[in-house]
mmCIF file of C-alpha atoms in Angstrom:
data_model
loop_
_atom_site.group_PDB
_atom_site.id
_atom_site.type_symbol
_atom_site.label_atom_id
_atom_site.label_comp_id
_atom_site.label_asym_id
_atom_site.label_seq_id
_atom_site.Cartn_x
_atom_site.Cartn_y
_atom_site.Cartn_z
ATOM 1 C CA GLU V 1 -17.973 -18.748 22.167
ATOM 2 C CA ALA V 2 -16.004 -19.887 18.965
ATOM 3 C CA GLN V 3 -13.784 -17.019 18.312
ATOM 4 C CA VAL V 4 -10.127 -16.733 17.154
ATOM 5 C CA THR V 5 -8.234 -13.759 19.211
ATOM 6 C CA GLN V 6 -5.023 -11.994 18.438
ATOM 7 C CA ASN V 7 -2.777 -9.382 20.697
ATOM 8 C CA PRO V 8 -2.051 -7.086 20.717
ATOM 9 C CA ARG V 9 -4.286 -5.333 18.578
ATOM 10 C CA TYR V 10 -2.374 -2.192 18.149
ATOM 11 C CA LEU V 11 1.121 -1.746 18.435
ATOM 12 C CA ILE V 12 3.702 1.063 17.674
ATOM 13 C CA THR V 13 7.381 0.084 17.665
ATOM 14 C CA VAL V 14 10.477 1.231 16.311
ATOM 15 C CA THR V 15 12.975 -0.151 13.530
ATOM 16 C CA GLY V 16 14.790 -3.073 14.606
ATOM 17 C CA LYS V 17 12.695 -4.007 17.726
ATOM 18 C CA LYS V 18 11.805 -7.978 17.678
ATOM 19 C CA LEU V 19 7.991 -8.456 18.182
ATOM 20 C CA THR V 20 5.845 -11.097 18.691
ATOM 21 C CA VAL V 21 1.718 -11.102 17.658
ATOM 22 C CA THR V 22 -0.194 -14.062 19.239
ATOM 23 C CA CYS V 23 -2.930 -16.119 18.138
ATOM 24 C CA SER V 24 -5.188 -18.259 19.492
ATOM 25 C CA GLN V 25 -7.940 -20.368 18.234
ATOM 26 C CA ASN V 26 -10.669 -22.532 20.316
ATOM 27 C CA MET V 27 -12.230 -24.704 17.563
ATOM 28 C CA ASN V 28 -9.831 -27.047 17.327
ATOM 29 C CA HIS V 29 -8.729 -26.275 13.549
ATOM 30 C CA GLU V 30 -5.765 -27.501 11.802
ATOM 31 C CA TYR V 31 -5.158 -24.930 9.453
ATOM 32 C CA MET V 32 -4.218 -21.626 10.955
ATOM 33 C CA SER V 33 -2.602 -18.551 8.414
ATOM 34 C CA TRP V 34 -1.463 -15.146 8.940
ATOM 35 C CA TYR V 35 -2.591 -12.292 6.450
ATOM 36 C CA ARG V 36 -1.301 -9.135 5.870
ATOM 37 C CA GLN V 37 -3.516 -6.242 4.353
ATOM 38 C CA ASP V 38 -2.386 -2.659 3.023
ATOM 39 C CA PRO V 39 -4.382 -0.161 0.782
ATOM 40 C CA GLY V 40 -5.393 -1.584 -2.632
ATOM 41 C CA LEU V 41 -3.697 -4.772 -2.409
ATOM 42 C CA GLY V 42 -6.250 -6.686 -0.465
ATOM 43 C CA LEU V 43 -5.256 -9.714 1.823
ATOM 44 C CA ARG V 44 -1.750 -11.059 1.567
ATOM 45 C CA GLN V 45 -1.073 -14.230 2.640
ATOM 46 C CA ILE V 46 2.210 -14.180 4.831
ATOM 47 C CA TYR V 47 2.763 -17.695 6.222
ATOM 48 C CA TYR V 48 0.291 -21.068 7.009
ATOM 49 C CA SER V 49 0.117 -23.885 9.115
ATOM 50 C CA MET V 50 -1.223 -27.141 8.134
ATOM 51 C CA ASN V 51 -1.073 -29.203 11.599
ATOM 52 C CA VAL V 52 1.265 -28.796 14.476
ATOM 53 C CA GLU V 53 4.905 -28.335 13.967
ATOM 54 C CA VAL V 54 4.047 -28.286 9.973
ATOM 55 C CA THR V 55 4.538 -24.467 8.676
ATOM 56 C CA ASP V 56 5.152 -23.351 5.167
ATOM 57 C CA LYS V 57 5.614 -19.977 3.222
ATOM 58 C CA GLY V 58 2.615 -17.840 1.678
ATOM 59 C CA ASP V 59 3.237 -14.821 -0.826
ATOM 60 C CA VAL V 60 5.145 -12.652 1.104
ATOM 61 C CA PRO V 61 7.018 -14.431 3.942
ATOM 62 C CA GLU V 62 10.375 -12.242 4.121
ATOM 63 C CA GLY V 63 10.795 -10.500 7.232
ATOM 64 C CA TYR V 64 8.345 -12.928 9.129
ATOM 65 C CA LYS V 65 8.762 -16.114 11.471
ATOM 66 C CA VAL V 66 6.124 -18.606 12.602
ATOM 67 C CA SER V 67 5.851 -21.393 14.835
ATOM 68 C CA ARG V 68 2.970 -24.010 15.616
ATOM 69 C CA LYS V 69 4.326 -25.903 19.018
ATOM 70 C CA GLU V 70 0.513 -26.308 20.237
ATOM 71 C CA LYS V 71 -2.803 -26.596 17.671
ATOM 72 C CA ARG V 72 -4.556 -23.389 19.389
ATOM 73 C CA ASN V 73 -1.538 -20.888 18.940
ATOM 74 C CA PHE V 74 -0.044 -19.674 15.585
ATOM 75 C CA PRO V 75 2.487 -17.018 16.842
ATOM 76 C CA LEU V 76 3.823 -14.319 14.288
ATOM 77 C CA ILE V 77 7.382 -12.927 14.714
ATOM 78 C CA LEU V 78 8.990 -9.853 13.233
ATOM 79 C CA GLU V 79 12.731 -10.411 14.439
ATOM 80 C CA SER V 80 13.841 -7.081 12.905
ATOM 81 C CA PRO V 81 10.694 -4.837 12.005
ATOM 82 C CA SER V 82 11.338 -2.492 9.335
ATOM 83 C CA PRO V 83 8.601 0.167 8.230
ATOM 84 C CA ASN V 84 7.645 -1.517 4.893
ATOM 85 C CA GLN V 85 5.772 -3.809 7.683
ATOM 86 C CA THR V 86 3.582 -1.498 9.212
ATOM 87 C CA SER V 87 0.328 -2.886 8.210
ATOM 88 C CA LEU V 88 -3.131 -4.491 9.347
ATOM 89 C CA TYR V 89 -2.681 -8.392 10.103
ATOM 90 C CA PHE V 90 -5.113 -10.721 10.643
ATOM 91 C CA CYS V 91 -4.577 -14.026 11.850
ATOM 92 C CA ALA V 92 -7.296 -16.805 10.513
ATOM 93 C CA SER V 93 -8.149 -20.711 11.543
ATOM 94 C CA THR V 94 -9.569 -22.532 8.601
ATOM 95 C CA ASP V 95 -12.619 -25.502 9.262
ATOM 96 C CA ARG V 96 -11.865 -28.237 7.107
ATOM 97 C CA ASP V 97 -15.050 -29.915 7.733
ATOM 98 C CA SER V 98 -17.469 -26.993 6.299
ATOM 99 C CA THR V 99 -16.025 -25.710 2.928
ATOM 100 C CA ASP V 100 -12.705 -24.378 4.212
ATOM 101 C CA THR V 101 -14.104 -21.204 5.641
ATOM 102 C CA GLN V 102 -11.806 -19.179 7.298
ATOM 103 C CA TYR V 103 -12.499 -17.385 10.478
ATOM 104 C CA PHE V 104 -10.446 -14.168 11.238
ATOM 105 C CA GLY V 105 -9.337 -12.989 13.948
ATOM 106 C CA PRO V 106 -9.942 -9.101 15.029
ATOM 107 C CA GLY V 107 -6.581 -7.793 13.453
ATOM 108 C CA THR V 108 -3.390 -6.297 14.688
ATOM 109 C CA ARG V 109 -2.561 -2.599 13.241
ATOM 110 C CA LEU V 110 1.492 -2.689 13.898
ATOM 111 C CA THR V 111 3.190 0.810 12.749
ATOM 112 C CA VAL V 112 7.224 0.524 12.513
ATOM 113 C CA LEU V 113 9.231 3.884 12.868
ATOM 114 C CA GLY N 1 0.143 -15.677 -12.240
ATOM 115 C CA GLN N 2 -2.692 -14.726 -10.158
ATOM 116 C CA ASN N 3 -5.260 -12.416 -10.395
ATOM 117 C CA ILE N 4 -8.490 -11.387 -8.869
ATOM 118 C CA ASP N 5 -10.188 -8.640 -10.117
ATOM 119 C CA GLN N 6 -13.323 -6.598 -8.735
ATOM 120 C CA PRO N 7 -14.275 -2.923 -8.593
ATOM 121 C CA THR N 8 -12.805 -0.953 -6.482
ATOM 122 C CA GLU N 9 -15.782 1.311 -5.385
ATOM 123 C CA MET N 10 -19.596 1.158 -5.840
ATOM 124 C CA THR N 11 -22.717 3.278 -4.611
ATOM 125 C CA ALA N 12 -25.927 2.510 -4.122
ATOM 126 C CA THR N 13 -29.650 3.239 -2.537
ATOM 127 C CA GLU N 14 -31.014 1.840 0.571
ATOM 128 C CA GLY N 15 -33.704 -0.455 -0.355
ATOM 129 C CA ALA N 16 -32.206 -1.117 -3.767
ATOM 130 C CA ILE N 17 -30.129 -4.091 -5.119
ATOM 131 C CA VAL N 18 -26.530 -4.314 -6.332
ATOM 132 C CA GLN N 19 -24.294 -6.767 -7.856
ATOM 133 C CA ILE N 20 -20.216 -6.858 -7.412
ATOM 134 C CA ASN N 21 -18.794 -8.636 -9.913
ATOM 135 C CA CYS N 22 -15.379 -10.850 -9.507
ATOM 136 C CA THR N 23 -13.393 -11.737 -12.193
ATOM 137 C CA TYR N 24 -10.486 -14.559 -11.960
ATOM 138 C CA GLN N 25 -7.254 -16.415 -13.189
ATOM 139 C CA THR N 26 -5.351 -18.690 -11.399
ATOM 140 C CA SER N 27 -3.609 -21.544 -11.464
ATOM 141 C CA GLY N 28 -5.724 -23.813 -9.618
ATOM 142 C CA PHE N 29 -9.762 -23.951 -8.514
ATOM 143 C CA ASN N 30 -11.035 -25.178 -5.246
ATOM 144 C CA GLY N 31 -14.317 -22.488 -4.410
ATOM 145 C CA LEU N 32 -14.570 -18.877 -4.459
ATOM 146 C CA PHE N 33 -15.423 -17.064 -1.367
ATOM 147 C CA TRP N 34 -17.054 -13.972 -0.616
ATOM 148 C CA TYR N 35 -16.120 -11.793 2.628
ATOM 149 C CA GLN N 36 -17.305 -8.685 4.035
ATOM 150 C CA GLN N 37 -15.807 -6.248 6.095
ATOM 151 C CA HIS N 38 -16.543 -3.309 7.953
ATOM 152 C CA ALA N 39 -13.759 -0.558 8.269
ATOM 153 C CA GLY N 40 -11.024 -1.609 10.781
ATOM 154 C CA GLU N 41 -13.028 -5.369 11.278
ATOM 155 C CA ALA N 42 -11.845 -8.769 10.420
ATOM 156 C CA PRO N 43 -13.277 -10.069 7.419
ATOM 157 C CA THR N 44 -16.619 -12.598 7.771
ATOM 158 C CA PHE N 45 -17.495 -15.556 5.987
ATOM 159 C CA LEU N 46 -20.866 -14.786 3.400
ATOM 160 C CA SER N 47 -20.866 -17.303 0.815
ATOM 161 C CA TYR N 48 -19.103 -20.105 -1.060
ATOM 162 C CA ASN N 49 -19.785 -21.603 -4.529
ATOM 163 C CA VAL N 50 -17.436 -24.571 -5.998
ATOM 164 C CA LEU N 51 -20.301 -25.643 -8.731
ATOM 165 C CA ASP N 52 -21.664 -23.291 -11.394
ATOM 166 C CA GLY N 53 -24.836 -21.526 -10.572
ATOM 167 C CA LEU N 54 -26.816 -19.674 -7.826
ATOM 168 C CA GLU N 55 -26.427 -19.716 -3.841
ATOM 169 C CA GLU N 56 -28.933 -17.653 -2.607
ATOM 170 C CA LYS N 57 -28.527 -17.203 1.382
ATOM 171 C CA GLY N 58 -31.449 -14.578 2.467
ATOM 172 C CA ARG N 59 -30.720 -10.818 0.820
ATOM 173 C CA PHE N 60 -27.485 -12.013 -0.064
ATOM 174 C CA SER N 61 -26.924 -14.880 -3.517
ATOM 175 C CA SER N 62 -23.778 -15.294 -5.276
ATOM 176 C CA PHE N 63 -22.812 -16.723 -8.709
ATOM 177 C CA LEU N 64 -20.573 -18.692 -10.284
ATOM 178 C CA SER N 65 -19.324 -19.458 -13.638
ATOM 179 C CA ARG N 66 -15.670 -21.558 -13.523
ATOM 180 C CA SER N 67 -15.576 -21.828 -17.549
ATOM 181 C CA LYS N 68 -15.900 -17.717 -17.728
ATOM 182 C CA GLY N 69 -13.810 -17.575 -14.421
ATOM 183 C CA TYR N 70 -16.547 -14.866 -12.970
ATOM 184 C CA SER N 71 -18.499 -14.625 -10.151
ATOM 185 C CA TYR N 72 -21.054 -11.779 -8.631
ATOM 186 C CA LEU N 73 -22.381 -10.901 -5.179
ATOM 187 C CA LEU N 74 -26.025 -9.641 -5.508
ATOM 188 C CA LEU N 75 -27.281 -7.873 -2.377
ATOM 189 C CA LYS N 76 -30.666 -6.984 -2.163
ATOM 190 C CA GLU N 77 -32.859 -4.764 -0.226
ATOM 191 C CA LEU N 78 -30.068 -2.618 0.760
ATOM 192 C CA GLN N 79 -29.625 -1.483 4.144
ATOM 193 C CA MET N 80 -27.685 1.455 5.854
ATOM 194 C CA LYS N 81 -25.182 -1.628 7.559
ATOM 195 C CA ASP N 82 -24.407 -3.221 4.523
ATOM 196 C CA SER N 83 -22.103 -0.575 3.766
ATOM 197 C CA ALA N 84 -18.811 -2.119 3.806
ATOM 198 C CA SER N 85 -15.715 -3.828 1.701
ATOM 199 C CA TYR N 86 -16.666 -6.750 0.111
ATOM 200 C CA LEU N 87 -13.848 -9.263 -0.811
ATOM 201 C CA CYS N 88 -13.741 -12.077 -3.454
ATOM 202 C CA ALA N 89 -11.316 -14.656 -3.030
ATOM 203 C CA VAL N 90 -10.218 -18.123 -4.675
ATOM 204 C CA MET N 91 -8.856 -21.338 -3.016
ATOM 205 C CA SER N 92 -6.453 -21.798 -5.621
ATOM 206 C CA GLY N 93 -4.474 -24.848 -3.756
ATOM 207 C CA TYR N 94 -4.701 -26.727 -0.498
ATOM 208 C CA ASN N 95 -5.061 -23.886 1.889
ATOM 209 C CA LYS N 96 -4.292 -21.134 -0.646
ATOM 210 C CA LEU N 97 -6.526 -18.617 -0.314
ATOM 211 C CA ILE N 98 -6.137 -15.853 -2.814
ATOM 212 C CA PHE N 99 -7.942 -12.424 -2.114
ATOM 213 C CA GLY N 100 -8.911 -9.733 -4.630
ATOM 214 C CA ALA N 101 -8.576 -5.788 -3.419
ATOM 215 C CA GLY N 102 -12.068 -5.672 -2.362
ATOM 216 C CA THR N 103 -14.794 -3.328 -3.296
ATOM 217 C CA ARG N 104 -16.204 -0.630 -1.310
ATOM 218 C CA LEU N 105 -19.756 -0.570 -1.070
ATOM 219 C CA ALA N 106 -21.828 2.936 0.224
ATOM 220 C CA VAL N 107 -24.992 2.795 0.991
ATOM 221 C CA HIS N 108 -26.970 5.756 0.579
ATOM 222 C CA PRO N 109 -30.346 6.822 1.974
#
């Protein structure tokens, strides 16, 4: 089954404790993105990657890092989380062969205390 | 700046038709998407328009006017399961998808 997976689905942590949210897709897509979703603001792009070892900043990259060492994986790293990073996070991969449709993972709800 | 506007909330009756509007101002345009998102779940793809006109897909249709920076999503024969948020998004550049805040639709019996 074609899918995007994320782990963990839920996470409560404390300020300053480094964490990684994993994302994996099995559709062989080159393009992947990370978004955060906050009430009233919609989905905002954090980082995106056009291929292995190629990443770039989206609209709200501050406080986040990403890596793309393999095509299928695109982890999101918070080196020193802060309460304003409490949000719902979605990973997405893009099917460039089909109208650039983005397929979203199930989401990770992060709370930073 | 980049801006996508859509109503915050709408209500409709089961079996009826509802139109959700979206206006956009973006630095580039490579297509407009509509996504459906149920509470607590991931967005799922509904439709894509890159040329002016109407795209029909079952009970759902989407319209685009590039000159007016305007799109709408039309939902016919509403069902209770259509209660969800509907997200308008514009591909403004290379893999650059800008989302509106979403329209929360409540379908009542």
